[in-house]
Coordinates of C-alpha atoms in Angstrom, one line a residue:
Chain A
M30 CA 15.3 -206.4 32.7
S31 CA 13.1 -206.2 35.8
K32 CA 9.3 -206.4 35.7
V33 CA 7.3 -203.2 35.9
L34 CA 3.7 -203.3 37.1
V35 CA 1.2 -200.8 35.6
T36 CA -1.8 -200.2 37.9
G37 CA -4.9 -198.1 38.2
H38 CA -6.6 -197.2 41.5
K39 CA -8.4 -199.2 44.1
S40 CA -12.1 -200.0 43.4
P41 CA -11.0 -200.0 39.7
D42 CA -13.3 -198.5 37.1
T43 CA -13.2 -198.9 33.3
D44 CA -10.5 -196.2 32.9
S45 CA -8.3 -197.7 35.5
V46 CA -8.5 -201.2 34.1
S47 CA -8.3 -200.3 30.5
S48 CA -5.5 -197.8 30.9
A49 CA -3.4 -200.3 32.8
I50 CA -3.8 -202.8 30.0
V51 CA -3.3 -200.3 27.2
Y52 CA -0.3 -198.5 28.8
A53 CA 1.4 -201.8 29.6
Y54 CA 1.1 -202.7 25.9
L55 CA 2.7 -199.3 24.9
K56 CA 5.5 -199.7 27.4
N57 CA 6.2 -203.2 26.1
K58 CA 6.4 -201.8 22.6
Q59 CA 9.0 -199.3 24.0
G60 CA 11.1 -202.2 25.4
F61 CA 9.9 -202.4 29.0
D62 CA 8.8 -205.7 30.6
A63 CA 5.5 -204.3 31.8
Y64 CA 2.4 -206.1 33.2
P65 CA -1.0 -204.6 33.9
V66 CA -2.5 -205.3 37.3
R67 CA -5.7 -204.3 39.1
L68 CA -6.4 -203.4 42.8
G69 CA -9.8 -205.0 43.1
E70 CA -12.7 -206.8 41.4
V71 CA -13.6 -205.9 37.8
N72 CA -17.0 -204.2 37.9
K73 CA -19.9 -205.2 35.6
E74 CA -19.4 -202.2 33.2
T75 CA -15.7 -203.0 32.8
A76 CA -16.5 -206.7 32.4
Y77 CA -18.9 -205.8 29.6
A78 CA -16.1 -203.9 27.8
L79 CA -13.5 -206.6 28.3
D80 CA -15.9 -209.2 27.0
Y81 CA -17.0 -207.1 24.1
F82 CA -13.5 -206.5 22.8
N83 CA -12.3 -210.0 23.9
V84 CA -9.5 -208.8 26.2
E85 CA -8.4 -210.6 29.4
A86 CA -8.7 -208.8 32.7
P87 CA -5.4 -207.8 34.3
A88 CA -4.2 -210.0 37.2
L89 CA -4.9 -209.0 40.8
A90 CA -1.9 -207.2 42.3
D91 CA -1.3 -210.0 44.8
D92 CA 2.0 -211.3 46.3
E93 CA 2.6 -213.4 43.2
A94 CA 2.1 -210.5 40.8
K95 CA 4.4 -208.4 43.0
Q96 CA 7.2 -211.0 43.1
D97 CA 10.6 -209.5 42.0
V98 CA 8.9 -206.2 41.1
E99 CA 10.8 -203.1 42.0
E100 CA 9.2 -200.5 39.7
V101 CA 5.6 -199.5 39.1
I102 CA 3.7 -197.1 36.8
L103 CA 0.5 -195.5 38.1
V104 CA -2.3 -194.7 35.7
D105 CA -5.5 -192.9 36.5
H106 CA -4.5 -191.9 40.1
N107 CA -1.6 -190.7 42.2
E108 CA -2.9 -190.3 45.8
R109 CA -1.2 -192.9 48.0
Q110 CA -4.4 -194.1 49.7
Q111 CA -5.9 -194.9 46.4
S112 CA -2.9 -196.9 45.3
I113 CA -1.2 -200.3 46.1
D114 CA -1.2 -200.7 49.9
D115 CA 2.6 -201.2 50.0
I116 CA 3.4 -198.5 47.4
E117 CA 6.3 -197.3 49.5
N118 CA 8.1 -200.6 48.6
F119 CA 8.2 -199.7 45.0
K120 CA 9.9 -197.0 42.9
I121 CA 7.2 -195.1 41.0
I122 CA 8.8 -194.4 37.6
E123 CA 5.8 -192.9 35.8
V124 CA 2.4 -191.5 36.4
I125 CA -0.2 -191.0 33.7
D126 CA -3.3 -189.3 35.2
H127 CA -6.0 -186.7 34.9
H128 CA -6.7 -186.0 38.6
R129 CA -5.5 -183.4 41.1
I130 CA -2.2 -184.2 42.7
A131 CA -2.2 -184.8 46.4
N132 CA -0.5 -187.1 49.0
F133 CA 2.0 -188.1 46.4
E134 CA 5.8 -187.9 46.8
T135 CA 8.9 -189.4 45.2
R136 CA 12.5 -189.4 46.1
D137 CA 13.7 -189.2 42.5
P138 CA 12.7 -187.5 39.3
L139 CA 10.1 -189.4 37.2
Y140 CA 8.0 -189.1 34.1
Y141 CA 4.7 -187.5 35.2
R142 CA 2.1 -186.7 32.6
A143 CA -1.2 -185.2 33.9
E144 CA -3.6 -183.3 31.8
P145 CA -6.9 -181.7 32.8
V146 CA -8.9 -183.9 30.5
G147 CA -11.8 -186.3 31.2
C148 CA -10.0 -189.6 31.0
T149 CA -6.6 -191.2 31.2
A150 CA -7.2 -192.9 27.9
T151 CA -7.3 -189.5 26.1
I152 CA -3.8 -188.9 27.3
L153 CA -2.7 -192.4 26.3
L154 CA -3.9 -191.8 22.8
K155 CA -1.5 -188.8 22.6
L156 CA 1.3 -190.9 23.9
F157 CA 0.7 -193.5 21.2
R158 CA 0.8 -190.7 18.6
E159 CA 4.0 -189.2 20.1
S160 CA 5.6 -192.7 20.0
H161 CA 4.4 -193.4 16.5
I162 CA 3.0 -196.7 17.6
D163 CA -0.3 -198.1 16.2
I164 CA -3.2 -198.9 18.5
P165 CA -4.6 -202.4 18.0
K166 CA -8.4 -202.6 17.4
D167 CA -9.3 -204.3 20.7
L168 CA -7.3 -201.8 22.8
A169 CA -8.8 -198.9 20.9
G170 CA -12.2 -200.4 22.0
L171 CA -11.1 -200.4 25.6
M172 CA -9.8 -196.8 25.4
L173 CA -13.1 -195.7 23.9
S174 CA -14.9 -197.6 26.7
A175 CA -12.8 -195.7 29.3
I176 CA -13.7 -192.3 27.8
L177 CA -17.4 -193.2 27.5
S178 CA -17.4 -194.4 31.1
D179 CA -15.6 -191.4 32.6
S180 CA -17.6 -188.9 30.6
L181 CA -21.0 -190.7 31.0
L182 CA -21.3 -190.7 27.2
F183 CA -19.9 -187.1 27.0
K184 CA -22.4 -185.8 29.5
S185 CA -20.0 -185.1 32.4
P186 CA -18.6 -181.6 32.9
T187 CA -15.2 -183.2 33.1
C188 CA -15.5 -184.1 29.4
T189 CA -13.4 -181.9 27.1
D190 CA -13.5 -181.4 23.4
E191 CA -10.3 -183.5 23.3
D192 CA -12.0 -186.4 25.0
I193 CA -14.8 -186.3 22.4
K194 CA -12.4 -186.1 19.5
S195 CA -10.3 -188.9 20.9
A196 CA -13.4 -191.1 21.4
L197 CA -14.5 -190.7 17.9
E198 CA -11.1 -191.5 16.6
L199 CA -10.9 -194.6 18.7
A200 CA -14.5 -195.7 17.8
N201 CA -13.3 -195.5 14.2
I202 CA -10.3 -197.8 14.9
A203 CA -12.5 -200.1 17.0
G204 CA -15.3 -200.2 14.5
V205 CA -18.2 -199.6 16.9
D206 CA -21.1 -197.1 17.0
T207 CA -20.2 -194.8 19.9
E208 CA -23.8 -194.0 21.1
A209 CA -25.2 -197.5 20.9
Y210 CA -22.2 -199.2 22.3
G211 CA -21.8 -196.6 25.0
M212 CA -25.4 -196.9 26.3
E213 CA -25.2 -200.7 26.4
M214 CA -21.9 -200.5 28.4
L215 CA -23.2 -198.0 30.8
K216 CA -26.4 -200.0 31.4
A217 CA -24.4 -203.1 32.1
G218 CA -22.6 -201.2 34.9
A219 CA -25.8 -199.4 36.1
D220 CA -27.8 -202.5 37.0
T221 CA -28.0 -202.0 40.8
S222 CA -30.9 -204.4 41.4
G223 CA -28.8 -207.4 42.6
K224 CA -26.2 -205.4 44.5
T225 CA -25.6 -205.9 48.2
I226 CA -25.2 -202.8 50.5
D227 CA -21.4 -203.5 50.7
E228 CA -21.2 -203.7 46.9
L229 CA -23.0 -200.4 46.5
L230 CA -20.6 -198.7 49.0
T231 CA -17.3 -200.2 47.7
M232 CA -17.7 -200.6 43.9
D233 CA -16.4 -197.2 43.1
A234 CA -15.2 -195.5 46.3
K235 CA -12.3 -193.1 46.8
I236 CA -10.8 -191.6 49.9
F237 CA -9.6 -188.0 49.9
E238 CA -7.3 -186.7 52.6
V239 CA -7.7 -183.1 53.9
G240 CA -5.3 -182.3 56.6
N241 CA -6.1 -185.0 59.2
D242 CA -9.5 -185.7 57.8
Q243 CA -10.3 -188.7 55.6
L244 CA -13.4 -188.3 53.4
E245 CA -14.7 -191.3 51.5
I246 CA -16.9 -190.7 48.5
A247 CA -18.6 -193.7 46.8
Q248 CA -20.5 -193.4 43.6
V249 CA -22.9 -195.8 41.8
N250 CA -24.4 -195.3 38.4
T251 CA -27.9 -196.6 38.1
V252 CA -31.0 -196.5 35.8
D253 CA -33.2 -196.8 38.9
V254 CA -32.5 -194.5 41.8
A255 CA -35.6 -195.4 43.7
D256 CA -34.4 -199.0 43.8
V257 CA -31.2 -197.9 45.6
L258 CA -33.1 -195.5 47.9
E259 CA -35.3 -198.3 49.1
K260 CA -32.3 -199.6 51.0
K261 CA -31.4 -196.2 52.5
Q262 CA -31.8 -197.3 56.1
A263 CA -29.4 -200.1 55.8
I264 CA -27.0 -198.0 53.7
T265 CA -26.7 -195.3 56.3
E266 CA -26.2 -197.8 59.1
R267 CA -23.4 -199.5 57.1
M268 CA -21.9 -196.1 56.3
D269 CA -21.7 -195.2 60.0
E270 CA -20.0 -198.6 60.7
I271 CA -17.4 -198.0 57.9
I272 CA -16.8 -194.5 59.3
Q273 CA -16.0 -196.1 62.7
E274 CA -13.9 -198.9 61.2
K275 CA -11.8 -196.7 58.9
Q276 CA -11.7 -193.7 61.3
L277 CA -13.2 -191.5 58.5
S278 CA -14.5 -188.0 59.1
F279 CA -17.2 -188.4 56.6
F280 CA -18.7 -190.8 54.0
L281 CA -20.9 -189.8 51.1
L282 CA -22.7 -192.0 48.7
V283 CA -23.5 -190.5 45.3
I284 CA -26.2 -192.3 43.3
T285 CA -26.0 -191.0 39.7
D286 CA -28.9 -191.5 37.3
I287 CA -27.3 -192.1 33.9
L288 CA -30.6 -191.4 32.1
N289 CA -31.2 -187.9 33.4
N290 CA -27.7 -187.0 34.7
D291 CA -28.8 -186.0 38.2
S292 CA -27.3 -187.4 41.4
T293 CA -28.9 -188.2 44.7
I294 CA -26.6 -188.1 47.7
I295 CA -26.8 -189.9 51.0
A296 CA -24.6 -188.4 53.7
G297 CA -23.1 -190.6 56.4
G298 CA -21.7 -189.4 59.7
N299 CA -22.5 -186.1 61.4
E300 CA -21.4 -183.5 58.9
N301 CA -24.7 -182.5 57.3
E302 CA -24.1 -178.8 57.9
K303 CA -20.9 -179.0 55.9
V304 CA -22.6 -180.9 53.1
E305 CA -25.5 -178.4 52.9
R306 CA -23.0 -175.5 52.7
A307 CA -20.8 -177.3 50.1
F308 CA -23.7 -178.1 47.7
N309 CA -26.0 -175.3 48.7
V310 CA -28.9 -177.8 49.4
K311 CA -31.1 -178.8 52.3
L312 CA -30.7 -182.4 53.3
D313 CA -33.9 -184.3 54.0
D314 CA -33.2 -187.3 56.2
D315 CA -29.6 -187.2 55.1
T316 CA -30.6 -187.1 51.4
A317 CA -30.7 -184.5 48.6
V318 CA -30.9 -184.4 44.8
L319 CA -28.1 -182.5 43.1
K320 CA -29.4 -181.4 39.7
D321 CA -26.9 -181.9 36.7
V322 CA -24.2 -183.3 39.0
V323 CA -22.5 -186.4 37.8
S324 CA -18.8 -185.8 38.4
R325 CA -17.1 -186.7 41.7
K326 CA -13.9 -185.2 40.5
K327 CA -15.2 -181.9 39.3
Q328 CA -18.5 -181.3 41.1
I329 CA -18.3 -183.2 44.4
A330 CA -14.8 -183.8 45.7
P331 CA -13.5 -180.2 45.3
V332 CA -16.4 -178.5 47.1
L333 CA -16.2 -181.0 50.0
V334 CA -12.4 -180.8 50.2
K335 CA -12.8 -177.0 50.4
E336 CA -15.4 -177.3 53.1
F337 CA -13.2 -179.6 55.2
S338 CA -10.0 -177.5 54.6
Chain B
M9 CA -8.4 -162.8 30.1
S10 CA -6.6 -162.9 33.5
K11 CA -2.8 -162.7 33.8
V12 CA -0.9 -165.8 34.4
L13 CA 2.6 -165.7 36.1
V14 CA 5.3 -168.2 35.0
T15 CA 7.9 -168.7 37.7
G16 CA 10.9 -170.8 38.5
H17 CA 12.2 -171.5 42.0
K18 CA 13.8 -169.3 44.7
S19 CA 17.5 -168.6 44.3
P20 CA 16.9 -168.8 40.6
D21 CA 19.4 -170.4 38.4
T22 CA 19.8 -170.2 34.6
D23 CA 17.2 -172.9 33.9
S24 CA 14.6 -171.3 36.2
V25 CA 15.0 -167.9 34.7
S26 CA 15.3 -169.0 31.1
S27 CA 12.4 -171.5 31.3
A28 CA 10.1 -168.9 32.8
I29 CA 10.9 -166.5 29.9
V30 CA 10.6 -169.2 27.3
Y31 CA 7.5 -170.9 28.5
A32 CA 5.7 -167.5 29.0
Y33 CA 6.5 -166.9 25.3
L34 CA 5.0 -170.3 24.3
K35 CA 1.9 -169.7 26.4
N36 CA 1.4 -166.3 24.9
K37 CA 1.6 -167.9 21.4
Q38 CA -1.1 -170.3 22.6
G39 CA -3.4 -167.4 23.6
F40 CA -2.6 -167.0 27.3
D41 CA -1.7 -163.6 28.9
A42 CA 1.5 -165.0 30.5
Y43 CA 4.3 -163.1 32.2
P44 CA 7.6 -164.5 33.4
V45 CA 8.7 -163.6 36.9
R46 CA 11.7 -164.6 39.2
L47 CA 11.9 -165.3 42.9
G48 CA 15.3 -163.7 43.6
E49 CA 18.3 -162.0 42.1
V50 CA 19.7 -163.0 38.8
N51 CA 23.0 -164.7 39.3
K52 CA 26.1 -163.9 37.3
E53 CA 25.9 -166.9 35.1
T54 CA 22.3 -166.1 34.1
A55 CA 23.2 -162.4 33.7
Y56 CA 25.9 -163.5 31.2
A57 CA 23.4 -165.6 29.2
L58 CA 20.7 -162.8 29.2
D59 CA 23.2 -160.2 28.2
Y60 CA 24.7 -162.5 25.5
F61 CA 21.4 -163.1 23.8
N62 CA 20.1 -159.6 24.6
V63 CA 17.0 -160.7 26.6
E64 CA 15.6 -158.8 29.5
A65 CA 15.4 -160.4 32.9
P66 CA 11.9 -161.3 34.2
A67 CA 10.4 -158.9 36.8
L68 CA 10.7 -159.8 40.4
A69 CA 7.5 -161.5 41.7
D70 CA 6.6 -158.6 44.0
D71 CA 3.2 -157.3 45.0
E72 CA 3.0 -155.2 41.8
A73 CA 3.7 -158.3 39.6
K74 CA 1.2 -160.3 41.5
Q75 CA -1.6 -157.7 41.2
D76 CA -4.8 -159.2 39.8
V77 CA -3.1 -162.6 39.2
E78 CA -5.1 -165.7 40.1
E79 CA -3.2 -168.4 38.2
V80 CA 0.4 -169.4 38.1
I81 CA 2.6 -171.9 36.1
L82 CA 5.6 -173.4 37.9
V83 CA 8.7 -174.3 35.9
D84 CA 11.8 -176.1 37.1
H85 CA 10.3 -176.9 40.6
N86 CA 7.2 -178.0 42.4
E87 CA 8.0 -178.2 46.1
R88 CA 6.1 -175.5 48.0
Q89 CA 9.0 -174.3 50.0
Q90 CA 11.0 -173.6 46.8
S91 CA 8.1 -171.6 45.3
I92 CA 6.3 -168.2 45.7
D93 CA 5.9 -167.6 49.4
D94 CA 2.1 -167.1 49.1
I95 CA 1.6 -169.9 46.6
E96 CA -1.6 -171.0 48.4
N97 CA -3.2 -167.8 47.1
F98 CA -2.9 -168.9 43.5
K99 CA -4.3 -171.7 41.4
I100 CA -1.4 -173.7 39.9
I101 CA -2.6 -174.5 36.4
E102 CA 0.6 -176.1 35.0
V103 CA 3.9 -177.5 36.1
I104 CA 6.8 -178.2 33.8
D105 CA 9.6 -179.8 35.8
H106 CA 12.4 -182.3 35.9
H107 CA 12.7 -182.9 39.7
R108 CA 11.2 -185.3 42.2
I109 CA 7.6 -184.5 43.3
A110 CA 7.2 -183.6 47.0
N111 CA 5.3 -181.2 49.2
F112 CA 3.0 -180.4 46.3
E113 CA -0.8 -180.6 46.2
T114 CA -3.6 -179.1 44.2
R115 CA -7.3 -179.1 44.6
D116 CA -8.1 -179.5 40.9
P117 CA -6.7 -181.4 38.0
L118 CA -3.9 -179.6 36.1
Y119 CA -1.4 -180.0 33.3
Y120 CA 1.8 -181.5 34.9
R121 CA 4.7 -182.5 32.7
A122 CA 7.7 -183.9 34.4
E123 CA 10.4 -185.9 32.7
P124 CA 13.5 -187.4 34.2
V125 CA 15.8 -185.4 32.0
G126 CA 18.6 -183.0 33.0
C127 CA 16.9 -179.7 32.4
T128 CA 13.5 -178.1 32.1
A129 CA 14.5 -176.5 28.8
T130 CA 14.8 -180.0 27.2
I131 CA 11.1 -180.6 28.0
L132 CA 10.2 -177.1 26.7
L133 CA 11.8 -177.9 23.4
K134 CA 9.4 -180.9 23.1
L135 CA 6.5 -178.7 23.9
F136 CA 7.4 -176.2 21.2
R137 CA 7.6 -179.2 18.7
E138 CA 4.3 -180.6 19.9
S139 CA 2.7 -177.2 19.4
H140 CA 4.3 -176.6 16.0
I141 CA 5.6 -173.2 17.2
D142 CA 9.0 -172.0 16.1
I143 CA 11.6 -171.0 18.7
P144 CA 13.1 -167.5 18.2
K145 CA 16.9 -167.4 18.0
D146 CA 17.4 -165.5 21.3
L147 CA 15.2 -167.9 23.3
A148 CA 16.9 -170.9 21.7
G149 CA 20.1 -169.3 23.2
L150 CA 18.6 -169.1 26.6
M151 CA 17.3 -172.7 26.4
L152 CA 20.8 -173.9 25.4
S153 CA 22.3 -171.9 28.3
A154 CA 19.9 -173.6 30.7
I155 CA 20.9 -177.1 29.5
L156 CA 24.7 -176.2 29.6
S157 CA 24.2 -174.8 33.1
D158 CA 22.2 -177.7 34.6
S159 CA 24.4 -180.3 33.0
L160 CA 27.7 -178.5 33.7
L161 CA 28.5 -178.7 30.0
F162 CA 27.1 -182.3 29.7
K163 CA 29.4 -183.5 32.6
S164 CA 26.6 -184.0 35.2
P165 CA 25.2 -187.5 35.7
T166 CA 21.7 -185.9 35.4
C167 CA 22.5 -185.2 31.7
T168 CA 20.7 -187.5 29.3
D169 CA 21.2 -188.2 25.6
E170 CA 18.0 -186.2 25.0
D171 CA 19.6 -183.1 26.8
I172 CA 22.7 -183.3 24.6
K173 CA 20.6 -183.8 21.4
S174 CA 18.4 -180.9 22.4
A175 CA 21.3 -178.6 23.2
L176 CA 22.9 -179.3 19.9
E177 CA 19.7 -178.5 18.1
L178 CA 19.3 -175.3 20.1
A179 CA 22.9 -174.3 19.5
N180 CA 22.2 -174.6 15.8
I181 CA 19.2 -172.3 16.0
A182 CA 21.0 -169.8 18.3
G183 CA 24.1 -169.9 16.1
V184 CA 26.7 -170.4 18.8
D185 CA 29.6 -172.8 19.5
T186 CA 28.4 -175.0 22.4
E187 CA 31.7 -175.7 24.0
A188 CA 33.2 -172.2 23.7
Y189 CA 30.0 -170.4 24.8
G190 CA 29.3 -172.9 27.5
M191 CA 32.7 -172.6 29.2
E192 CA 32.5 -168.8 29.1
M193 CA 29.0 -168.8 30.6
L194 CA 30.0 -171.3 33.4
K195 CA 33.1 -169.2 34.2
A196 CA 31.0 -166.1 34.5
G197 CA 29.0 -167.8 37.2
A198 CA 31.9 -169.5 38.8
D199 CA 33.8 -166.4 39.8
T200 CA 33.6 -166.7 43.6
S201 CA 36.4 -164.3 44.4
G202 CA 34.2 -161.2 45.2
K203 CA 31.4 -163.1 46.9
T204 CA 30.3 -162.5 50.5
I205 CA 29.7 -165.4 52.9
D206 CA 25.9 -164.8 52.6
E207 CA 26.1 -164.7 48.8
L208 CA 27.9 -168.1 48.7
L209 CA 25.3 -169.6 51.0
T210 CA 22.2 -168.2 49.3
M211 CA 23.0 -167.9 45.5
D212 CA 21.7 -171.4 44.8
A213 CA 20.2 -172.9 47.9
K214 CA 17.3 -175.3 48.1
I215 CA 15.4 -176.6 51.1
F216 CA 14.2 -180.3 51.2
E217 CA 11.6 -181.4 53.6
V218 CA 11.8 -184.9 55.1
G219 CA 9.1 -185.6 57.6
N220 CA 9.6 -182.8 60.1
D221 CA 13.2 -182.2 59.1
Q222 CA 14.2 -179.3 56.8
L223 CA 17.5 -179.8 55.1
E224 CA 19.1 -176.9 53.2
I225 CA 21.6 -177.6 50.5
A226 CA 23.5 -174.7 48.9
Q227 CA 25.7 -175.2 45.9
V228 CA 28.4 -172.9 44.3
N229 CA 30.3 -173.5 41.2
T230 CA 33.8 -172.3 41.2
V231 CA 37.1 -172.5 39.3
D232 CA 39.0 -172.0 42.6
V233 CA 37.9 -174.2 45.5
A234 CA 40.8 -173.1 47.7
D235 CA 39.6 -169.5 47.5
V236 CA 36.2 -170.5 49.0
L237 CA 37.8 -172.9 51.6
E238 CA 39.9 -170.0 53.0
K239 CA 36.6 -168.6 54.3
K240 CA 35.6 -171.9 55.9
Q241 CA 35.6 -170.7 59.5
A242 CA 33.2 -167.8 58.7
I243 CA 31.1 -170.1 56.5
T244 CA 30.4 -172.7 59.2
E245 CA 29.6 -170.0 61.7
R246 CA 27.1 -168.4 59.4
M247 CA 25.6 -171.8 58.5
D248 CA 25.0 -172.5 62.2
E249 CA 23.3 -169.2 62.5
I250 CA 21.1 -169.9 59.6
I251 CA 20.2 -173.4 61.0
Q252 CA 19.0 -171.6 64.2
E253 CA 17.2 -168.8 62.3
K254 CA 15.3 -171.1 59.9
Q255 CA 15.0 -174.0 62.4
L256 CA 16.7 -176.3 59.9
S257 CA 17.9 -179.8 60.8
F258 CA 20.9 -179.5 58.6
F259 CA 22.8 -177.3 56.2
L260 CA 25.3 -178.5 53.6
L261 CA 27.4 -176.3 51.3
V262 CA 28.6 -178.0 48.1
I263 CA 31.5 -176.3 46.3
T264 CA 31.7 -177.7 42.8
D265 CA 34.9 -177.4 40.8
I266 CA 33.7 -177.0 37.2
L267 CA 37.1 -177.7 35.8
N268 CA 37.6 -181.2 37.4
N269 CA 34.0 -182.0 38.3
D270 CA 34.7 -182.9 42.0
S271 CA 32.8 -181.3 44.8
T272 CA 34.0 -180.3 48.3
I273 CA 31.3 -180.3 51.0
I274 CA 31.1 -178.3 54.2
A275 CA 28.6 -179.7 56.7
G276 CA 26.8 -177.3 59.1
G277 CA 25.0 -178.4 62.2
N278 CA 25.7 -181.6 64.1
E279 CA 24.8 -184.3 61.7
N280 CA 28.3 -185.4 60.6
E281 CA 27.6 -189.0 61.2
K282 CA 24.6 -189.0 58.8
V283 CA 26.7 -187.2 56.2
E284 CA 29.5 -189.7 56.5
R285 CA 27.1 -192.6 56.1
A286 CA 25.3 -190.9 53.2
F287 CA 28.4 -190.2 51.1
N288 CA 30.6 -193.0 52.6
V289 CA 33.3 -190.5 53.4
K290 CA 35.2 -189.3 56.5
L291 CA 34.7 -185.7 57.3
D292 CA 37.8 -183.8 58.3
D293 CA 36.9 -180.7 60.2
D294 CA 33.4 -180.8 58.7
T295 CA 34.8 -181.1 55.2
A296 CA 35.3 -183.8 52.6
V297 CA 35.9 -184.1 48.8
L298 CA 33.3 -186.0 46.8
K299 CA 35.0 -187.3 43.7
D300 CA 32.9 -187.0 40.5
V301 CA 30.0 -185.5 42.3
V302 CA 28.4 -182.5 40.8
S303 CA 24.6 -183.0 40.9
R304 CA 22.6 -181.9 44.0
K305 CA 19.5 -183.5 42.5
K306 CA 21.0 -186.9 41.6
Q307 CA 24.0 -187.4 43.8
I308 CA 23.5 -185.3 46.9
A309 CA 19.8 -184.7 47.8
P310 CA 18.5 -188.3 47.4
V311 CA 21.2 -189.9 49.7
L312 CA 20.7 -187.2 52.3
V313 CA 16.9 -187.4 52.1
K314 CA 17.2 -191.2 52.5
E315 CA 19.5 -190.8 55.5
F316 CA 17.1 -188.4 57.3
S317 CA 14.0 -190.5 56.4

């Protein structure tokens, strides 16, 4: 049987890494020869979760990992620019995702399971139930971590009742206290003090295509927004360079305060008018605070995509 | 609550019409205000099934049906050019399908359920089971009809074990003999004797986009291939006109003999070289017989799409 790679998106977050590991496990139980991979460095939050539940990080999707591979399964994403660079060399046999569908095309029918829930792991829990396969304790811990990460401890508007119910069920299997574990994990990922400008801008960045425009939206969680804003001058300069290098139409950095659930945005490039219209705010020196905004998927990307359409 | 339309594809076949009716029923049971619609005339095969199980045809998706509608659910298709003409005016909240994904994009997350099985109705049967909702006898009959239609009585290579298992389960609920009912239904749709040229070319036609090329592939089932081929001169002339009118790159008519499961193709336009390469045949006066080829989705569209890529 040929190897199948299971991969999340570039700039992997806890859901992308965990879901790759967990779904590869499920596919192996179903008779596939599946291997989880990742498309970038493991971030500190994910490292905390992997360490806590004593699970190894997936291998990087390099040439060695891709050797003799013809088929891939995408988790937690579908858009081509967020996926493996040479995705056109592989047959995508499955997608498990909770995002909008865009810039995605196949030549053949496939299994595609998307649900408008807050986290891929919530869908994976259903797939385990439908397959009547038990979830090992450590993997339940990773799935719980993914839900807590994507939902910012159930505070994000993307979080559904099903995500909460799934998280509590998984916490039970994993044997951890949801609130206490969740806050420690988020804090591990939200320590921005030692981060370089490039790390801040690439840790969790996604590109969205709108017609011929490419919009990049990076997001960092922090417990100290002021600490990040101190580097604003250097951040905007680097954003403008990246816009040039990648030929982007626009770059937005979203700094999310995980303690009060507001976000501060820094707008790169020359699209401040569109940003002000999209969020109904006034930018002050390229910056504004968005009250109660924490979700790129639900509160940021859609309004920007609409503004650039 | 706002109205939700459930629609299959243009040139609707038995799966598109049945799945719209059946899924609207399921969504209503789940608390939605859902209405099935169709994007074209009901063909003779589908009319036979509706009449047999005494179910009304869905309304045409005209301005009246679309009044006050903001949300739609697509069944049995996803590609924009196969859907409602003004699909961009609606929010697509769900897709239930068994085709490749292409030319499809949403701004928001949605429920998307595609599986590589032979028929949408096979997926719907799962959704009924997952929701613990019983299937009424008449709707089970329509779902069975859809599977028998899409699978040409289980003879198509698109037909999976799951389709057969589902059909037998549905036949049991509907209380019909699968083989006897199936052959009568297929024959009702395969009577090409009274068909005009335009009917033959539009009854079951789909457009596939490949880069900037639009390929149209029409398919007719028949018990008398010779009867259709007698009109070949007029057919190719009309195909060339349609190519001009719609600015297509190519038009193929597939005449499928439901008794021996071979197909005869007639190639419109000037792409005979590509057709010969795609199917590894020699065209004789724009025509060739493809042995054991019955499936546009699995045996015809993919090789043509590849040839035009």
